[in-house]
Coordinates of N, CA and C in Angstrom, one line a residue:
Chain A
X1 N 133.5 50.3 62.8 CA 132.4 51.2 62.5 C 131.2 50.5 62.0
X2 N 130.1 51.1 62.3 CA 128.8 50.5 61.8 C 128.5 50.9 60.4
X3 N 127.9 50.1 59.6 CA 127.5 50.5 58.3 C 126.4 49.6 57.8
X4 N 125.6 50.1 56.9 CA 124.5 49.3 56.3 C 124.6 49.5 54.7
X5 N 124.4 48.4 54.0 CA 124.3 48.5 52.6 C 123.0 48.0 52.0
X6 N 122.4 48.7 51.2 CA 121.2 48.2 50.5 C 121.6 48.2 49.0
X7 N 122.0 47.1 48.5 CA 122.7 47.1 47.2 C 121.8 47.5 46.0
X8 N 120.5 47.5 46.2 CA 119.6 47.8 45.1 C 118.9 49.1 45.3
X9 N 119.1 50.0 44.3 CA 118.4 51.3 44.4 C 116.8 51.1 44.2
X10 N 116.5 50.1 43.4 CA 115.1 49.9 43.1 C 114.8 48.4 42.9
X11 N 113.7 48.0 43.3 CA 113.2 46.7 43.1 C 111.8 46.7 42.4
X12 N 111.7 46.0 41.4 CA 110.4 45.9 40.7 C 109.8 44.5 40.8
X13 N 108.5 44.5 41.1 CA 107.9 43.2 41.2 C 106.4 43.3 40.8
X14 N 105.9 42.2 40.3 CA 104.5 42.2 39.9 C 103.6 41.9 41.1
X15 N 102.4 42.5 41.2 CA 101.5 42.2 42.2 C 101.2 40.7 42.3
X16 N 101.2 40.2 43.6 CA 101.0 38.8 43.8 C 102.3 38.0 43.9
X17 N 103.4 38.5 43.4 CA 104.6 37.8 43.4 C 105.3 38.1 44.7
X18 N 106.3 37.2 45.1 CA 107.0 37.4 46.3 C 108.0 38.5 46.1
X19 N 108.4 39.3 47.1 CA 109.4 40.3 47.0 C 110.4 40.2 48.1
X20 N 111.6 40.6 47.7 CA 112.8 40.6 48.6 C 113.5 42.0 48.4
X21 N 113.8 42.6 49.5 CA 114.6 43.8 49.5 C 115.8 43.5 50.4
X22 N 117.0 43.7 49.8 CA 118.2 43.2 50.5 C 118.9 44.2 51.4
X23 N 119.5 43.7 52.4 CA 120.2 44.5 53.3 C 121.4 43.7 53.9
X24 N 122.6 44.3 53.9 CA 123.7 43.7 54.7 C 124.3 44.8 55.6
X25 N 124.9 44.3 56.7 CA 125.3 45.3 57.7 C 126.7 44.9 58.2
X26 N 127.3 45.9 59.0 CA 128.5 45.7 59.6 C 128.5 46.4 61.0
X27 N 128.7 45.6 62.1 CA 128.9 46.2 63.4 C 129.9 45.4 64.1
X28 N 130.5 46.1 65.2 CA 131.5 45.4 65.9 C 131.0 44.3 66.9
X29 N 129.8 44.6 67.4 CA 129.2 43.7 68.3 C 128.0 43.0 67.7
X30 N 127.1 42.6 68.6 CA 125.8 42.0 68.0 C 124.9 43.1 67.6
X31 N 124.2 42.9 66.5 CA 123.3 44.0 65.9 C 121.9 44.0 66.4
X32 N 121.3 45.2 66.5 CA 119.9 45.3 66.5 C 119.6 45.8 65.1
X33 N 118.7 45.2 64.4 CA 118.4 45.5 63.0 C 116.9 45.9 62.8
X34 N 116.7 46.9 62.0 CA 115.4 47.5 61.8 C 115.1 47.6 60.3
X35 N 113.8 47.5 60.0 CA 113.3 48.0 58.7 C 112.2 49.0 58.9
X36 N 112.3 50.1 58.1 CA 111.4 51.2 58.1 C 110.9 51.4 56.7
X37 N 109.6 51.9 56.6 CA 109.1 52.2 55.3 C 108.7 53.6 55.2
X38 N 108.9 54.3 54.1 CA 108.5 55.7 53.9 C 107.6 55.8 52.7
X39 N 106.4 56.2 52.9 CA 105.4 56.5 51.8 C 105.6 57.9 51.4
X40 N 105.2 58.3 50.2 CA 105.3 59.7 49.7 C 104.8 60.7 50.7
X41 N 105.6 61.7 50.9 CA 105.2 62.9 51.8 C 104.9 62.4 53.2
X42 N 105.5 61.4 53.7 CA 105.3 60.9 55.0 C 106.7 60.6 55.7
X43 N 106.7 60.6 57.0 CA 107.9 60.2 57.7 C 108.1 58.7 57.7
X44 N 109.2 58.2 58.2 CA 109.5 56.8 58.2 C 108.6 56.1 59.3
X45 N 108.1 54.9 58.9 CA 107.3 54.1 59.8 C 108.0 52.8 60.1
X46 N 108.0 52.4 61.3 CA 108.7 51.1 61.7 C 107.9 49.9 61.2
X47 N 108.6 49.0 60.6 CA 108.0 47.7 60.1 C 108.3 46.6 61.0
X48 N 109.6 46.4 61.4 CA 110.0 45.2 62.2 C 111.4 45.4 62.7
X49 N 111.8 44.5 63.6 CA 113.1 44.6 64.2 C 113.6 43.2 64.6
X50 N 114.9 43.0 64.5 CA 115.5 41.8 65.1 C 116.4 42.3 66.3
X51 N 116.1 41.6 67.4 CA 116.9 41.8 68.6 C 117.7 40.6 69.0
X52 N 117.1 39.5 69.1 CA 117.8 38.2 69.4 C 116.7 37.1 69.2
X53 N 117.2 35.9 69.2 CA 116.3 34.8 69.1 C 116.0 34.3 67.7
X54 N 114.8 34.0 67.4 CA 114.4 33.5 66.1 C 114.9 34.3 65.0
X55 N 115.5 33.7 64.0 CA 116.1 34.4 62.9 C 115.0 35.0 62.0
X56 N 113.8 34.5 62.0 CA 112.8 35.0 61.1 C 111.9 35.9 62.0
X57 N 111.8 37.1 61.6 CA 111.0 38.1 62.3 C 109.8 38.6 61.5
X58 N 108.7 38.6 62.1 CA 107.5 39.0 61.4 C 107.1 40.4 61.9
X59 N 106.6 41.2 60.9 CA 106.3 42.6 61.2 C 104.9 43.0 60.7
X60 N 104.8 44.3 60.5 CA 103.5 44.9 60.0 C 103.3 44.6 58.6
X61 N 102.0 44.7 58.2 CA 101.6 44.6 56.8 C 102.0 43.3 56.1
X62 N 102.2 42.2 56.8 CA 102.6 40.9 56.2 C 104.1 40.8 55.9
X63 N 104.9 41.8 56.2 CA 106.3 41.7 56.0 C 107.0 40.8 57.0
X64 N 108.1 40.2 56.6 CA 109.0 39.5 57.5 C 110.4 39.7 57.0
X65 N 111.4 39.4 57.9 CA 112.8 39.6 57.6 C 113.6 38.4 58.2
X66 N 114.6 38.0 57.5 CA 115.4 36.9 58.0 C 116.8 37.4 58.3
X67 N 117.2 37.1 59.6 CA 118.5 37.5 60.0 C 119.4 36.3 59.7
X68 N 120.6 36.7 59.1 CA 121.6 35.6 58.8 C 122.9 36.1 59.3
X69 N 123.4 35.6 60.4 CA 124.6 36.1 61.0 C 125.8 35.9 60.2
X70 N 125.9 34.7 59.6 CA 127.1 34.3 58.8 C 127.3 35.2 57.6
X71 N 126.1 35.6 57.0 CA 126.2 36.5 55.8 C 126.0 37.9 56.2
X72 N 125.8 38.2 57.4 CA 125.6 39.6 57.9 C 124.5 40.2 57.1
X73 N 123.4 39.5 57.0 CA 122.3 40.1 56.1 C 121.0 40.1 56.9
X74 N 120.1 40.9 56.5 CA 118.8 41.1 57.1 C 117.8 41.5 56.0
X75 N 117.5 40.6 55.1 CA 116.6 40.8 53.9 C 115.2 40.9 54.3
X76 N 114.5 41.8 53.7 CA 113.0 42.0 53.9 C 112.3 41.2 52.9
X77 N 111.2 40.5 53.3 CA 110.5 39.7 52.4 C 109.0 39.8 52.6
X78 N 108.2 39.5 51.5 CA 106.8 39.4 51.6 C 106.4 38.3 50.6
X79 N 105.5 37.4 51.0 CA 105.2 36.3 50.1 C 104.4 36.8 48.9
X80 N 103.6 37.8 49.0 CA 102.7 38.2 47.9 C 102.6 39.8 48.0
X81 N 103.2 40.4 47.0 CA 103.3 41.9 47.0 C 102.0 42.5 46.6
X82 N 101.7 43.7 47.2 CA 100.5 44.5 46.8 C 101.0 45.8 46.2
X83 N 100.2 46.4 45.3 CA 100.5 47.7 44.7 C 100.7 48.7 45.9
X84 N 100.0 48.6 46.9 CA 100.1 49.5 48.0 C 101.4 49.4 48.8
X85 N 102.2 48.3 48.5 CA 103.5 48.2 49.1 C 104.6 49.1 48.5
X86 N 104.2 49.7 47.4 CA 105.2 50.5 46.7 C 105.6 51.7 47.6
X87 N 106.9 51.8 47.9 CA 107.4 52.8 48.8 C 108.9 52.7 48.9
X88 N 109.5 53.6 49.7 CA 110.9 53.6 49.9 C 111.2 52.9 51.2
X89 N 112.1 51.9 51.2 CA 112.4 51.0 52.4 C 113.8 51.3 52.8
X90 N 113.9 51.4 54.2 CA 115.2 51.7 54.8 C 115.5 50.6 55.8
X91 N 116.8 50.0 55.7 CA 117.3 49.1 56.6 C 118.2 49.9 57.6
X92 N 118.2 49.6 58.9 CA 119.0 50.3 59.8 C 119.6 49.3 60.9
X93 N 120.8 49.7 61.4 CA 121.5 48.9 62.4 C 121.9 49.7 63.6
X94 N 121.9 49.1 64.7 CA 122.4 49.7 65.9 C 123.3 48.6 66.6
X95 N 124.4 49.0 67.2 CA 125.3 48.1 67.9 C 124.7 47.8 69.3
X96 N 124.4 46.6 69.6 CA 123.7 46.3 70.9 C 124.7 46.4 72.1
X97 N 126.0 46.4 71.8 CA 127.0 46.5 72.9 C 127.2 47.9 73.5
X98 N 126.6 48.8 72.8 CA 126.8 50.2 73.3 C 127.9 51.0 72.6
X99 N 128.7 50.3 71.8 CA 129.7 51.0 71.1 C 129.1 52.0 70.1
X100 N 129.5 53.2 70.2 CA 128.9 54.2 69.4 C 127.7 54.8 70.0
X101 N 127.5 54.5 71.3 CA 126.3 55.1 71.9 C 125.0 54.5 71.5
X102 N 124.0 55.3 71.3 CA 122.7 54.9 70.9 C 122.5 55.1 69.4
X103 N 123.6 55.2 68.7 CA 123.6 55.6 67.3 C 122.9 54.6 66.4
X104 N 122.1 55.0 65.5 CA 121.5 54.1 64.5 C 122.0 54.6 63.1
X105 N 122.5 53.6 62.3 CA 122.9 53.9 61.0 C 121.9 53.4 60.0
X106 N 121.5 54.2 59.0 CA 120.5 53.9 58.0 C 121.2 53.6 56.7
X107 N 120.6 52.7 55.9 CA 121.0 52.4 54.6 C 120.5 53.6 53.7
X108 N 120.9 53.5 52.4 CA 120.5 54.6 51.5 C 119.1 54.5 51.0
X109 N 118.5 53.3 51.2 CA 117.1 53.1 50.9 C 116.9 52.4 49.5
X110 N 115.9 51.6 49.4 CA 115.5 50.9 48.2 C 114.1 51.2 47.9
X111 N 113.9 51.7 46.6 CA 112.5 52.0 46.2 C 111.9 50.7 45.6
X112 N 110.7 50.4 46.1 CA 110.0 49.2 45.7 C 108.8 49.7 44.8
X113 N 108.8 49.1 43.6 CA 107.6 49.4 42.7 C 106.9 48.0 42.5
X114 N 105.6 48.0 42.8 CA 104.8 46.9 42.6 C 103.8 47.2 41.5
X115 N 103.9 46.4 40.4 CA 103.1 46.7 39.3 C 101.8 45.8 39.3
X116 N 100.7 46.4 39.0 CA 99.4 45.7 39.0 C 99.4 44.7 37.8
Chain B
X1 N 97.0 60.1 70.7 CA 97.8 59.4 69.7 C 99.3 59.7 69.9
X2 N 100.1 58.6 69.9 CA 101.5 58.8 70.0 C 102.1 59.4 68.7
X3 N 102.8 60.6 68.8 CA 103.3 61.2 67.6 C 104.4 62.1 67.8
X4 N 105.1 62.3 66.7 CA 106.2 63.3 66.7 C 105.7 64.4 65.7
X5 N 105.7 65.6 66.1 CA 105.2 66.7 65.3 C 106.3 67.7 64.9
X6 N 106.4 67.9 63.6 CA 107.4 68.9 63.1 C 106.7 70.0 62.5
X7 N 107.3 71.2 62.6 CA 106.8 72.4 61.9 C 107.9 73.3 61.5
X8 N 107.8 73.9 60.3 CA 106.8 73.7 59.3 C 107.0 72.4 58.5
X9 N 106.1 72.1 57.6 CA 106.3 70.9 56.7 C 107.1 71.4 55.5
X10 N 106.9 72.6 55.1 CA 107.6 73.1 53.9 C 108.1 74.5 54.2
X11 N 109.4 74.8 53.8 CA 109.9 76.1 54.1 C 110.9 76.5 52.9
X12 N 110.7 77.6 52.4 CA 111.6 78.2 51.4 C 112.2 79.5 52.1
X13 N 113.5 79.6 52.1 CA 114.1 80.7 52.7 C 115.3 81.2 51.9
X14 N 115.9 82.3 52.3 CA 117.1 82.8 51.6 C 118.3 82.6 52.4
X15 N 119.4 82.5 51.7 CA 120.7 82.3 52.3 C 121.0 83.3 53.4
X16 N 121.4 82.8 54.6 CA 121.7 83.6 55.7 C 120.6 84.0 56.7
X17 N 119.4 83.7 56.3 CA 118.3 84.1 57.2 C 118.0 83.0 58.2
X18 N 118.3 83.3 59.5 CA 118.1 82.3 60.6 C 116.7 81.7 60.6
X19 N 116.7 80.4 60.8 CA 115.4 79.7 60.9 C 115.4 78.6 62.0
X20 N 114.3 78.2 62.4 CA 114.1 77.2 63.4 C 113.0 76.2 62.9
X21 N 113.3 74.9 63.0 CA 112.3 73.9 62.7 C 112.0 73.2 64.1
X22 N 110.7 73.2 64.4 CA 110.4 72.7 65.7 C 110.1 71.2 65.7
X23 N 110.3 70.5 66.8 CA 109.9 69.1 66.9 C 109.4 68.9 68.3
X24 N 108.3 68.2 68.4 CA 107.7 67.9 69.7 C 107.2 66.5 69.7
X25 N 107.4 65.8 70.8 CA 106.9 64.4 70.9 C 106.1 64.3 72.2
X26 N 105.0 63.4 72.2 CA 104.1 63.3 73.3 C 104.2 61.9 74.0
X27 N 105.4 61.2 73.8 CA 105.5 59.9 74.3 C 106.5 59.8 75.5
X28 N 106.9 61.0 76.0 CA 107.8 61.0 77.1 C 109.2 60.3 76.8
X29 N 109.6 60.3 75.6 CA 110.8 59.7 75.2 C 112.0 60.5 75.6
X30 N 113.1 59.8 76.1 CA 114.3 60.5 76.5 C 115.1 60.9 75.2
X31 N 115.2 60.0 74.3 CA 116.1 60.1 73.2 C 115.4 60.8 72.0
X32 N 116.0 61.9 71.5 CA 115.5 62.5 70.3 C 116.7 62.8 69.3
X33 N 116.4 62.9 68.0 CA 117.5 63.1 67.1 C 116.9 63.8 65.8
X34 N 117.8 64.4 65.1 CA 117.5 65.0 63.8 C 118.3 64.4 62.7
X35 N 117.6 64.1 61.6 CA 118.3 63.5 60.4 C 118.0 64.4 59.2
X36 N 118.9 64.3 58.2 CA 118.6 64.9 56.9 C 118.6 63.8 55.9
X37 N 117.7 63.8 55.0 CA 117.6 62.8 54.0 C 117.9 63.4 52.6
X38 N 118.9 62.8 52.0 CA 119.3 63.3 50.6 C 119.3 62.1 49.7
X39 N 118.9 62.3 48.4 CA 118.9 61.1 47.5 C 120.2 60.4 47.4
X40 N 120.1 59.1 47.5 CA 121.3 58.2 47.4 C 122.1 58.1 48.7
X41 N 121.8 59.0 49.7 CA 122.6 59.0 50.9 C 121.8 58.5 52.1
X42 N 120.5 58.2 52.0 CA 119.7 57.7 53.1 C 119.6 58.8 54.1
X43 N 119.5 58.4 55.4 CA 119.3 59.4 56.5 C 120.7 59.5 57.2
X44 N 121.1 60.8 57.4 CA 122.3 61.0 58.1 C 121.9 61.8 59.4
X45 N 122.5 61.4 60.5 CA 122.2 62.1 61.7 C 122.9 63.4 61.9
X46 N 122.2 64.4 62.3 CA 122.7 65.8 62.5 C 123.1 66.0 63.9
X47 N 122.2 65.8 64.8 CA 122.4 66.0 66.3 C 121.4 65.0 67.0
X48 N 121.8 64.7 68.2 CA 120.9 63.8 69.0 C 120.9 64.3 70.4
X49 N 120.0 63.9 71.2 CA 119.9 64.3 72.6 C 119.5 63.1 73.4
X50 N 120.2 62.7 74.5 CA 119.9 61.6 75.3 C 118.9 62.0 76.4
X51 N 118.8 63.3 76.7 CA 117.8 63.7 77.7 C 117.9 65.2 77.8
X52 N 117.1 65.8 78.7 CA 117.1 67.3 78.8 C 118.5 67.8 79.1
X53 N 118.9 68.8 78.3 CA 120.2 69.5 78.5 C 121.4 68.6 78.1
X54 N 121.1 67.5 77.5 CA 122.2 66.6 77.0 C 122.1 66.4 75.5
X55 N 123.0 67.1 74.8 CA 123.0 67.0 73.3 C 124.4 66.6 72.8
X56 N 124.4 66.1 71.6 CA 125.7 65.7 71.0 C 125.6 65.7 69.5
X57 N 126.8 65.8 68.9 CA 126.8 65.9 67.4 C 126.7 64.5 66.8
X58 N 126.0 64.5 65.7 CA 125.9 63.3 64.9 C 126.9 63.3 63.8
X59 N 126.6 62.8 62.6 CA 127.6 62.7 61.5 C 127.7 64.0 60.7
X60 N 126.7 64.8 60.6 CA 126.8 66.0 59.8 C 126.3 67.2 60.6
X61 N 126.9 67.6 61.6 CA 126.4 68.7 62.5 C 126.7 70.1 62.0
X62 N 127.6 70.3 61.0 CA 128.1 71.6 60.6 C 127.0 72.4 60.1
X63 N 126.8 73.6 60.6 CA 125.8 74.6 60.2 C 124.5 74.5 61.0
X64 N 124.4 73.6 61.9 CA 123.2 73.3 62.7 C 123.5 73.5 64.2
X65 N 122.4 73.9 64.9 CA 122.4 73.9 66.4 C 121.1 73.3 66.9
X66 N 121.2 72.8 68.1 CA 120.0 72.2 68.7 C 119.9 72.7 70.2
X67 N 118.8 72.5 70.8 CA 118.7 72.7 72.2 C 117.6 71.7 72.8
X68 N 117.7 71.4 74.0 CA 116.8 70.4 74.7 C 116.5 71.0 76.1
X69 N 115.7 72.0 76.2 CA 115.3 72.6 77.4 C 114.2 71.8 78.1
X70 N 113.4 71.2 77.3 CA 112.2 70.4 77.8 C 112.3 69.0 77.2
X71 N 111.8 68.0 77.8 CA 111.9 66.6 77.4 C 111.1 66.5 76.0
X72 N 110.0 67.2 75.9 CA 109.2 66.9 74.7 C 109.7 67.7 73.4
X73 N 110.5 68.7 73.6 CA 110.8 69.6 72.4 C 112.3 69.5 72.1
X74 N 112.6 69.5 70.8 CA 114.0 69.4 70.3 C 114.1 70.2 69.0
X75 N 114.2 71.5 69.1 CA 114.2 72.3 67.9 C 115.6 72.3 67.2
X76 N 115.5 72.4 65.9 CA 116.7 72.4 65.0 C 116.9 73.9 64.5
X77 N 118.1 74.4 64.7 CA 118.3 75.8 64.4 C 119.4 75.9 63.3
X78 N 119.0 76.7 62.3 CA 120.0 77.0 61.3 C 120.3 78.5 61.4
X79 N 121.5 78.8 61.9 CA 121.8 80.2 62.2 C 122.0 81.0 60.9
X80 N 122.6 80.4 59.9 CA 122.9 81.1 58.7 C 122.8 80.1 57.5
X81 N 121.6 79.8 57.1 CA 121.4 78.7 56.1 C 122.1 78.9 54.8
X82 N 122.5 77.8 54.2 CA 123.2 77.9 52.9 C 122.5 76.9 52.0
X83 N 122.7 77.1 50.7 CA 122.0 76.2 49.7 C 122.3 74.7 49.9
X84 N 123.5 74.4 50.4 CA 123.8 73.0 50.6 C 123.0 72.4 51.8
X85 N 122.2 73.2 52.5 CA 121.4 72.6 53.6 C 119.9 72.4 53.0
X86 N 119.8 72.6 51.7 CA 118.5 72.2 51.1 C 118.3 70.7 51.2
X87 N 117.3 70.3 51.9 CA 117.1 68.8 52.2 C 115.8 68.6 52.8
X88 N 115.6 67.3 53.0 CA 114.4 66.8 53.8 C 114.8 66.4 55.2
X89 N 114.2 67.1 56.2 CA 114.7 66.9 57.5 C 113.6 66.1 58.3
X90 N 114.1 65.2 59.1 CA 113.2 64.4 60.0 C 113.7 64.5 61.5
X91 N 112.7 64.6 62.3 CA 113.0 64.5 63.8 C 112.5 63.1 64.2
X92 N 113.1 62.5 65.1 CA 112.7 61.1 65.6 C 112.9 61.1 67.1
X93 N 112.1 60.2 67.7 CA 112.3 60.0 69.2 C 112.2 58.5 69.5
X94 N 112.8 58.1 70.6 CA 112.7 56.7 71.1 C 113.0 56.7 72.5
X95 N 112.7 55.6 73.1 CA 113.1 55.4 74.5 C 114.3 54.4 74.5
X96 N 115.4 54.8 75.1 CA 116.6 54.0 75.1 C 116.6 52.8 76.0
X97 N 115.5 52.6 76.8 CA 115.5 51.5 77.7 C 115.7 50.2 76.9
X98 N 116.6 49.3 77.3 CA 116.8 48.1 76.6 C 117.6 48.3 75.3
X99 N 117.8 49.5 74.8 CA 118.6 49.8 73.7 C 118.0 49.3 72.4
X100 N 116.9 48.6 72.4 CA 116.4 47.9 71.2 C 115.1 48.6 70.7
X101 N 114.9 49.8 71.2 CA 113.6 50.5 70.8 C 113.7 51.0 69.5
X102 N 112.5 50.9 68.7 CA 112.5 51.6 67.4 C 112.2 53.0 67.6
X103 N 112.4 53.8 66.5 CA 112.3 55.2 66.5 C 110.9 55.6 65.9
X104 N 110.4 56.7 66.4 CA 109.1 57.3 65.9 C 109.6 58.5 65.1
X105 N 109.1 58.7 63.9 CA 109.5 59.8 63.1 C 108.4 60.8 62.9
X106 N 108.8 62.1 62.8 CA 107.9 63.1 62.4 C 107.6 63.0 60.9
X107 N 106.7 63.9 60.4 CA 106.3 63.9 59.0 C 107.4 64.4 58.0
X108 N 108.3 65.1 58.6 CA 109.4 65.7 57.7 C 109.2 67.2 57.4
X109 N 110.3 67.9 57.2 CA 110.3 69.3 56.8 C 111.1 69.4 55.6
X110 N 110.5 69.8 54.5 CA 111.3 70.0 53.3 C 111.7 71.5 53.2
X111 N 113.1 71.6 53.3 CA 113.7 73.0 53.4 C 114.4 73.3 52.1
X112 N 114.1 74.4 51.5 CA 114.8 74.9 50.3 C 115.5 76.2 50.7
X113 N 116.8 76.3 50.5 CA 117.5 77.5 50.7 C 118.0 78.1 49.4
X114 N 117.6 79.3 49.1 CA 117.9 79.9 47.8 C 118.9 81.0 47.9

C-alpha cells in the first residue's frame, strides 16, 4: 500500500536561512513524487515533481527537492527562506506502475513559519 | 486561464438537508477527484472519475455521491449531511496521460453541518 509521512507538523526558520521540509514515502513500485503548497484560503498549488532521472528537482519559487531512493525520501528545500514562503506544504506520492490506479496519496502536511 | 472552479466557497447547513458542491474545470482533463481536508489527516480522497460516466470510490466515500455527465463538471452530493462531514473540500483535475501529471485544485469549499 502507498503511504506518505511528513514527520514534522511545523517547521520554523528565520528569513534568509535555508529550509527543509521532510517527506518519506512507501510504494510497491517506482514512485512519482509531488510537492504542493497551500496558502491561507487557497487551494493547493503544484510546486514540483519527481518522475525519473536527476535526483535533484527544481520547481517554482526557488524550491527544490531531492529524491533519495535508498532512504525513500523526497525532502523539500530552499537555500534562503522568505517570509512569503510561510504556508502549508503537502508531499504526495503516486505509484508509477499503475498499482492502485491513478491514486495519489497525500501526507498530513507541514506548516512552515518563516520569521522576519 | 486554466482553472478549477468550486462553488460555493463557504456553506453552513443543517443535518439532513441535501446539498451539492459544484466543480468545473476548463482544461479538458479526463481525471477529476474530490478530497476532504481535516487537521492532522491531510487530504483524503472521497471519489474520483477517470472520464465521463466513469466514477469510483476513494478512501472515504461514505455519505457522498458524485456524477460525471460531462467532462468538465464533477459535482459532489451530500444526500443527508451529518456533522462529521464538516470539513474543507477540494476538487482537483489532471490529465492521466503518462501518469505523471500534477493535479490542479479548486479554491476549496468550507462546509459546516450543524
